Amino acid sequence: MMNLENLKDWIGREEENLDVAAVPPLLALAATLDYAAPPWRSGEVPPLGHWLYFLPKAMQGMLDRDGHPRRGGFLPPVPLPRRMFAGGRLEFIAPIRQGEALRRRSTILSVEPKTGRSGSMLFVTVAHDVFVQDGPALREVQNIVYREATAPGAAPATDPADPADPAPSAVWERTVDADPMLLFRFSALTFNGHRIHYDRQYAEAVEGYPGLVVHGPLIATLLMDLFLRHNPGARISTFQFRAQRPLFDVQPFTLCGTPTPDGASLWALDPAGRIAMQAELEAA
């Protein structure tokens, strides 16, 4: 196992960024979700819409082979090549009005090396606190996992022989065809240069995936959208999600949801019926 313990020195690091809750990215998100009139609260940034702001701004010459900025800076310089957004929890404290000035304070909460079946891993937990003029607007805790590269001749990144997970009965269902156009548009919306989402040759030949990888934040956005399609204008108070296995552009996948006393349980199923992401939300 490689020595990753020294990366714990990054715990407690902070950075701040400023932005504005501009309207054009929201119009582009609505178009990407195929809406002429989205089911969002008028004049506000929709839940998870804050992901369209505070975008990475690394210069072209500072990008690594995978399309991410080179390691180091705010996030630790992890030597493991695979980086995935594994999940997170969000607390929506106050509405973000369209056009408002925004400030985000980011803090590294933990850096945890582990060893799994695929070798060395590193889990990094980052908190993002977003403020508007009147005070806190939301708090997000992100879980990022770094993994070793797939060895030549190794099994695919996801094993089709894995058994299907038991899932509850769905009240809402929607099939999504995550084709390259959808993945490209979401990469553009979030200024995400990670090549696994748009460069098929890289995704398959270098990282060993069977196709283009659907962004974790896109799946989470689609699950939130499934709820809002059936509950237009709902005020979300909390949202948490966890990725369990990747989804790819080679086949459509299914979004599912069912109401709960406080909000909803939501999940995405891969073409084999296995849970790819689970989410829970609370709504006022």
Short mmCIF file of C-alpha atoms in Angstrom, two decimals:
data_model
loop_
_atom_site.label_atom_id
_atom_site.label_comp_id
_atom_site.label_asym_id
_atom_site.label_seq_id
_atom_site.Cartn_x
_atom_site.Cartn_y
_atom_site.Cartn_z
CA MET A 1 0.00 0.00 0.00
CA MET A 2 1.36 3.43 -0.91
CA ASN A 3 1.92 5.90 1.90
CA LEU A 4 -1.05 8.27 1.95
CA GLU A 5 -0.89 9.21 5.63
CA ASN A 6 1.04 12.44 4.96
CA LEU A 7 -1.98 13.76 3.06
CA LYS A 8 -3.76 14.19 6.39
CA ASP A 9 -1.80 17.44 6.68
CA TRP A 10 -4.46 18.90 4.37
CA ILE A 11 -7.18 18.51 7.04
CA GLY A 12 -8.47 21.92 8.08
CA ARG A 13 -7.40 23.76 4.94
CA GLU A 14 -9.84 26.45 3.80
CA GLU A 15 -10.46 28.59 0.75
CA GLU A 16 -13.09 31.16 -0.19
CA ASN A 17 -14.63 31.98 -3.55
CA LEU A 18 -17.09 34.59 -4.80
CA ASP A 19 -19.72 34.30 -7.52
CA VAL A 20 -23.14 35.56 -8.60
CA ALA A 21 -26.28 33.44 -9.01
CA ALA A 22 -26.60 34.35 -12.67
CA VAL A 23 -29.68 33.41 -14.68
CA PRO A 24 -28.13 32.10 -17.96
CA PRO A 25 -26.70 28.91 -16.39
CA LEU A 26 -30.15 28.16 -14.94
CA LEU A 27 -31.75 28.56 -18.37
CA ALA A 28 -29.12 26.19 -19.77
CA LEU A 29 -29.83 23.67 -17.01
CA ALA A 30 -33.56 23.84 -17.76
CA ALA A 31 -32.84 23.20 -21.44
CA THR A 32 -30.57 20.27 -20.55
CA LEU A 33 -33.37 18.77 -18.44
CA ASP A 34 -35.72 19.32 -21.43
CA TYR A 35 -37.89 21.99 -19.84
CA ALA A 36 -39.52 25.01 -21.41
CA ALA A 37 -40.92 25.86 -17.94
CA PRO A 38 -39.13 23.98 -15.13
CA PRO A 39 -40.99 23.10 -11.89
CA TRP A 40 -38.81 25.38 -9.75
CA ARG A 41 -39.74 28.19 -7.40
CA SER A 42 -39.89 31.44 -9.36
CA GLY A 43 -36.90 33.75 -9.00
CA GLU A 44 -34.81 31.26 -7.01
CA VAL A 45 -31.90 28.95 -7.76
CA PRO A 46 -33.37 25.42 -7.73
CA PRO A 47 -32.10 22.77 -5.32
CA LEU A 48 -28.62 21.63 -6.47
CA GLY A 49 -28.50 24.56 -8.89
CA HIS A 50 -25.61 25.97 -6.87
CA TRP A 51 -23.41 23.39 -8.66
CA LEU A 52 -23.54 25.75 -11.66
CA TYR A 53 -21.52 28.34 -9.72
CA PHE A 54 -18.04 28.48 -8.18
CA LEU A 55 -16.77 26.55 -11.21
CA PRO A 56 -13.12 25.43 -11.47
CA LYS A 57 -10.91 27.92 -13.28
CA ALA A 58 -7.62 26.07 -13.78
CA MET A 59 -5.74 27.26 -16.83
CA GLN A 60 -5.53 24.86 -19.78
CA GLY A 61 -1.83 24.25 -19.15
CA MET A 62 -2.56 23.19 -15.57
CA LEU A 63 -4.84 20.29 -16.50
CA ASP A 64 -3.70 16.73 -15.94
CA ARG A 65 -4.08 13.81 -18.34
CA ASP A 66 -7.55 12.95 -17.01
CA GLY A 67 -8.86 16.50 -17.55
CA HIS A 68 -8.87 17.44 -13.86
CA PRO A 69 -6.59 20.21 -12.58
CA ARG A 70 -3.23 18.82 -11.47
CA ARG A 71 -3.25 17.56 -7.91
CA GLY A 72 -2.33 19.91 -5.11
CA GLY A 73 -3.50 23.34 -4.05
CA PHE A 74 -6.69 23.20 -1.99
CA LEU A 75 -7.30 19.46 -2.43
CA PRO A 76 -4.41 17.17 -1.45
CA PRO A 77 -2.01 15.94 -4.19
CA VAL A 78 -3.39 12.40 -4.23
CA PRO A 79 -1.25 10.06 -6.40
CA LEU A 80 -4.19 7.73 -7.08
CA PRO A 81 -5.47 8.38 -10.64
CA ARG A 82 -9.19 7.67 -10.35
CA ARG A 83 -11.34 10.33 -8.72
CA MET A 84 -15.07 9.92 -8.08
CA PHE A 85 -17.75 12.01 -6.39
CA ALA A 86 -19.08 9.35 -4.00
CA GLY A 87 -21.93 11.26 -2.38
CA GLY A 88 -22.83 14.02 -0.03
CA ARG A 89 -25.33 15.72 2.23
CA LEU A 90 -26.88 19.14 1.76
CA GLU A 91 -28.80 21.37 4.12
CA PHE A 92 -30.78 24.13 2.40
CA ILE A 93 -30.91 26.92 4.97
CA ALA A 94 -32.32 29.87 3.00
CA PRO A 95 -33.33 30.51 -0.61
CA ILE A 96 -30.74 31.75 -3.09
CA ARG A 97 -32.32 34.46 -5.22
CA GLN A 98 -31.39 34.72 -8.86
CA GLY A 99 -28.85 37.49 -9.32
CA GLU A 100 -27.63 37.43 -5.69
CA ALA A 101 -23.97 37.73 -4.80
CA LEU A 102 -22.60 34.49 -3.36
CA ARG A 103 -19.67 33.58 -1.15
CA ARG A 104 -18.47 30.02 -0.55
CA ARG A 105 -16.14 28.87 2.20
CA SER A 106 -14.67 25.39 1.64
CA THR A 107 -12.99 23.33 4.36
CA ILE A 108 -11.30 19.91 4.21
CA LEU A 109 -12.84 17.96 7.09
CA SER A 110 -11.10 14.59 6.76
CA VAL A 111 -8.58 12.60 4.72
CA GLU A 112 -8.83 8.84 5.26
CA PRO A 113 -6.58 6.25 3.52
CA LYS A 114 -8.09 2.76 3.18
CA THR A 115 -7.42 -0.51 1.39
CA GLY A 116 -10.13 -2.35 -0.55
CA ARG A 117 -10.44 -5.14 -3.09
CA SER A 118 -9.22 -2.77 -5.79
CA GLY A 119 -6.16 -1.69 -3.77
CA SER A 120 -5.35 1.64 -2.13
CA MET A 121 -8.11 4.23 -1.73
CA LEU A 122 -8.35 7.67 -0.20
CA PHE A 123 -11.55 9.30 1.06
CA VAL A 124 -11.61 13.09 1.28
CA THR A 125 -14.52 14.92 2.93
CA VAL A 126 -15.02 18.58 2.07
CA ALA A 127 -17.57 21.02 3.51
CA HIS A 128 -18.87 23.92 1.42
CA ASP A 129 -20.75 26.71 3.19
CA VAL A 130 -22.53 29.10 0.82
CA PHE A 131 -23.57 32.57 2.02
CA VAL A 132 -25.79 35.28 0.57
CA GLN A 133 -26.02 38.87 1.80
CA ASP A 134 -28.43 37.95 4.60
CA GLY A 135 -26.35 35.03 5.90
CA PRO A 136 -25.96 31.25 5.35
CA ALA A 137 -27.87 29.78 2.41
CA LEU A 138 -26.71 26.17 2.34
CA ARG A 139 -24.16 23.74 3.69
CA GLU A 140 -22.87 20.85 1.62
CA VAL A 141 -20.58 18.04 2.73
CA GLN A 142 -19.02 16.19 -0.22
CA ASN A 143 -17.40 12.78 -0.16
CA ILE A 144 -14.67 12.27 -2.77
CA VAL A 145 -12.92 8.92 -3.28
CA TYR A 146 -9.63 8.31 -5.09
CA ARG A 147 -8.76 4.82 -6.37
CA GLU A 148 -5.96 3.01 -8.14
CA ALA A 149 -6.02 2.57 -11.91
CA THR A 150 -7.39 -0.60 -13.47
CA ALA A 151 -4.59 -3.07 -14.20
CA PRO A 152 -4.23 -4.29 -17.82
CA GLY A 153 -6.46 -7.30 -18.34
CA ALA A 154 -8.42 -6.69 -15.14
CA ALA A 155 -12.18 -7.12 -14.88
CA PRO A 156 -14.35 -4.23 -16.09
CA ALA A 157 -14.88 -1.28 -13.76
CA THR A 158 -18.32 -2.65 -12.96
CA ASP A 159 -19.03 -6.38 -12.80
CA PRO A 160 -22.19 -7.37 -14.73
CA ALA A 161 -22.40 -10.53 -12.65
CA ASP A 162 -23.12 -8.59 -9.46
CA PRO A 163 -26.58 -9.53 -8.12
CA ALA A 164 -29.38 -7.01 -8.26
CA ASP A 165 -30.04 -5.10 -5.04
CA PRO A 166 -33.43 -5.29 -3.38
CA ALA A 167 -35.20 -2.00 -4.01
CA PRO A 168 -38.52 -0.70 -2.65
CA SER A 169 -41.53 -0.35 -4.89
CA ALA A 170 -41.44 2.86 -6.87
CA VAL A 171 -44.33 5.30 -7.08
CA TRP A 172 -42.49 7.46 -9.63
CA GLU A 173 -40.34 6.12 -12.44
CA ARG A 174 -38.57 7.70 -15.38
CA THR A 175 -36.17 6.24 -17.94
CA VAL A 176 -33.17 8.36 -18.91
CA ASP A 177 -31.01 7.92 -21.98
CA ALA A 178 -27.73 9.44 -20.85
CA ASP A 179 -26.36 9.84 -24.36
CA PRO A 180 -23.10 11.68 -25.14
CA MET A 181 -24.99 14.93 -25.84
CA LEU A 182 -26.50 14.99 -22.33
CA LEU A 183 -23.15 14.17 -20.74
CA PHE A 184 -21.37 16.84 -22.78
CA ARG A 185 -23.93 19.50 -21.91
CA PHE A 186 -23.68 18.74 -18.18
CA SER A 187 -19.87 18.80 -18.39
CA ALA A 188 -20.15 22.20 -20.07
CA LEU A 189 -22.62 23.50 -17.46
CA THR A 190 -20.27 22.56 -14.62
CA PHE A 191 -17.01 23.26 -16.52
CA ASN A 192 -15.99 19.67 -15.77
CA GLY A 193 -13.04 18.59 -17.90
CA HIS A 194 -12.91 14.99 -16.63
CA ARG A 195 -12.44 12.96 -19.82
CA ILE A 196 -14.39 9.91 -18.64
CA HIS A 197 -17.60 11.86 -19.34
CA TYR A 198 -16.96 12.81 -23.01
CA ASP A 199 -13.83 11.05 -24.35
CA ARG A 200 -14.87 7.46 -25.08
CA GLN A 201 -11.42 6.27 -26.13
CA TYR A 202 -9.91 7.57 -22.89
CA ALA A 203 -12.73 6.19 -20.71
CA GLU A 204 -12.49 2.72 -22.24
CA ALA A 205 -8.81 2.30 -23.09
CA VAL A 206 -7.20 4.18 -20.19
CA GLU A 207 -9.63 3.89 -17.26
CA GLY A 208 -11.18 0.56 -18.27
CA TYR A 209 -14.84 1.59 -18.31
CA PRO A 210 -17.34 0.03 -20.74
CA GLY A 211 -18.49 3.45 -21.95
CA LEU A 212 -18.76 7.10 -21.01
CA VAL A 213 -19.41 7.56 -17.29
CA VAL A 214 -22.50 9.46 -16.15
CA HIS A 215 -21.53 12.22 -13.71
CA GLY A 216 -22.46 11.56 -10.08
CA PRO A 217 -23.82 15.13 -9.72
CA LEU A 218 -25.91 14.62 -12.88
CA ILE A 219 -27.51 11.49 -11.43
CA ALA A 220 -28.20 13.37 -8.18
CA THR A 221 -29.67 16.27 -10.17
CA LEU A 222 -31.92 13.88 -12.10
CA LEU A 223 -33.14 12.29 -8.87
CA MET A 224 -33.93 15.72 -7.44
CA ASP A 225 -35.66 16.55 -10.71
CA LEU A 226 -37.77 13.38 -10.48
CA PHE A 227 -39.09 14.58 -7.13
CA LEU A 228 -39.73 18.12 -8.39
CA ARG A 229 -41.59 16.85 -11.46
CA HIS A 230 -44.12 15.32 -9.08
CA ASN A 231 -43.91 18.07 -6.43
CA PRO A 232 -43.52 21.37 -8.33
CA GLY A 233 -42.23 24.26 -6.25
CA ALA A 234 -41.47 22.09 -3.21
CA ARG A 235 -39.17 23.64 -0.60
CA ILE A 236 -36.33 21.16 0.01
CA SER A 237 -34.70 21.26 3.45
CA THR A 238 -32.16 18.40 3.23
CA PHE A 239 -30.84 16.08 0.53
CA GLN A 240 -28.31 13.29 0.86
CA PHE A 241 -27.10 10.80 -1.70
CA ARG A 242 -24.61 7.98 -2.05
CA ALA A 243 -23.20 6.49 -5.24
CA GLN A 244 -22.96 2.69 -5.21
CA ARG A 245 -21.87 1.83 -8.76
CA PRO A 246 -21.29 3.78 -11.97
CA LEU A 247 -23.73 4.31 -14.80
CA PHE A 248 -22.72 4.52 -18.46
CA ASP A 249 -24.04 5.91 -21.72
CA VAL A 250 -24.30 2.49 -23.38
CA GLN A 251 -27.85 1.79 -22.10
CA PRO A 252 -30.68 3.82 -20.52
CA PHE A 253 -31.10 3.73 -16.74
CA THR A 254 -34.14 4.19 -14.51
CA LEU A 255 -34.91 6.85 -11.92
CA CYS A 256 -37.23 5.74 -9.12
CA GLY A 257 -38.85 7.38 -6.14
CA THR A 258 -41.49 6.99 -3.49
CA PRO A 259 -42.95 9.55 -1.04
CA THR A 260 -42.08 9.37 2.66
CA PRO A 261 -43.71 11.22 5.58
CA ASP A 262 -40.93 13.85 5.47
CA GLY A 263 -40.14 13.92 1.75
CA ALA A 264 -39.03 11.08 -0.50
CA SER A 265 -36.71 8.15 -1.04
CA LEU A 266 -35.08 8.16 -4.47
CA TRP A 267 -32.79 5.77 -6.32
CA ALA A 268 -31.30 5.13 -9.74
CA LEU A 269 -31.16 1.62 -11.22
CA ASP A 270 -28.68 0.46 -13.83
CA PRO A 271 -29.91 -1.61 -16.81
CA ALA A 272 -29.43 -4.81 -14.76
CA GLY A 273 -31.73 -3.53 -12.00
CA ARG A 274 -28.90 -2.80 -9.54
CA ILE A 275 -28.96 0.33 -7.39
CA ALA A 276 -26.44 2.84 -8.73
CA MET A 277 -27.31 5.74 -6.41
CA GLN A 278 -29.60 6.17 -3.42
CA ALA A 279 -30.91 9.47 -2.08
CA GLU A 280 -33.19 10.77 0.65
CA LEU A 281 -34.71 14.22 0.86
CA GLU A 282 -36.79 16.16 3.30
CA ALA A 283 -39.21 18.81 2.13
CA ALA A 284 -41.10 21.43 4.07
#
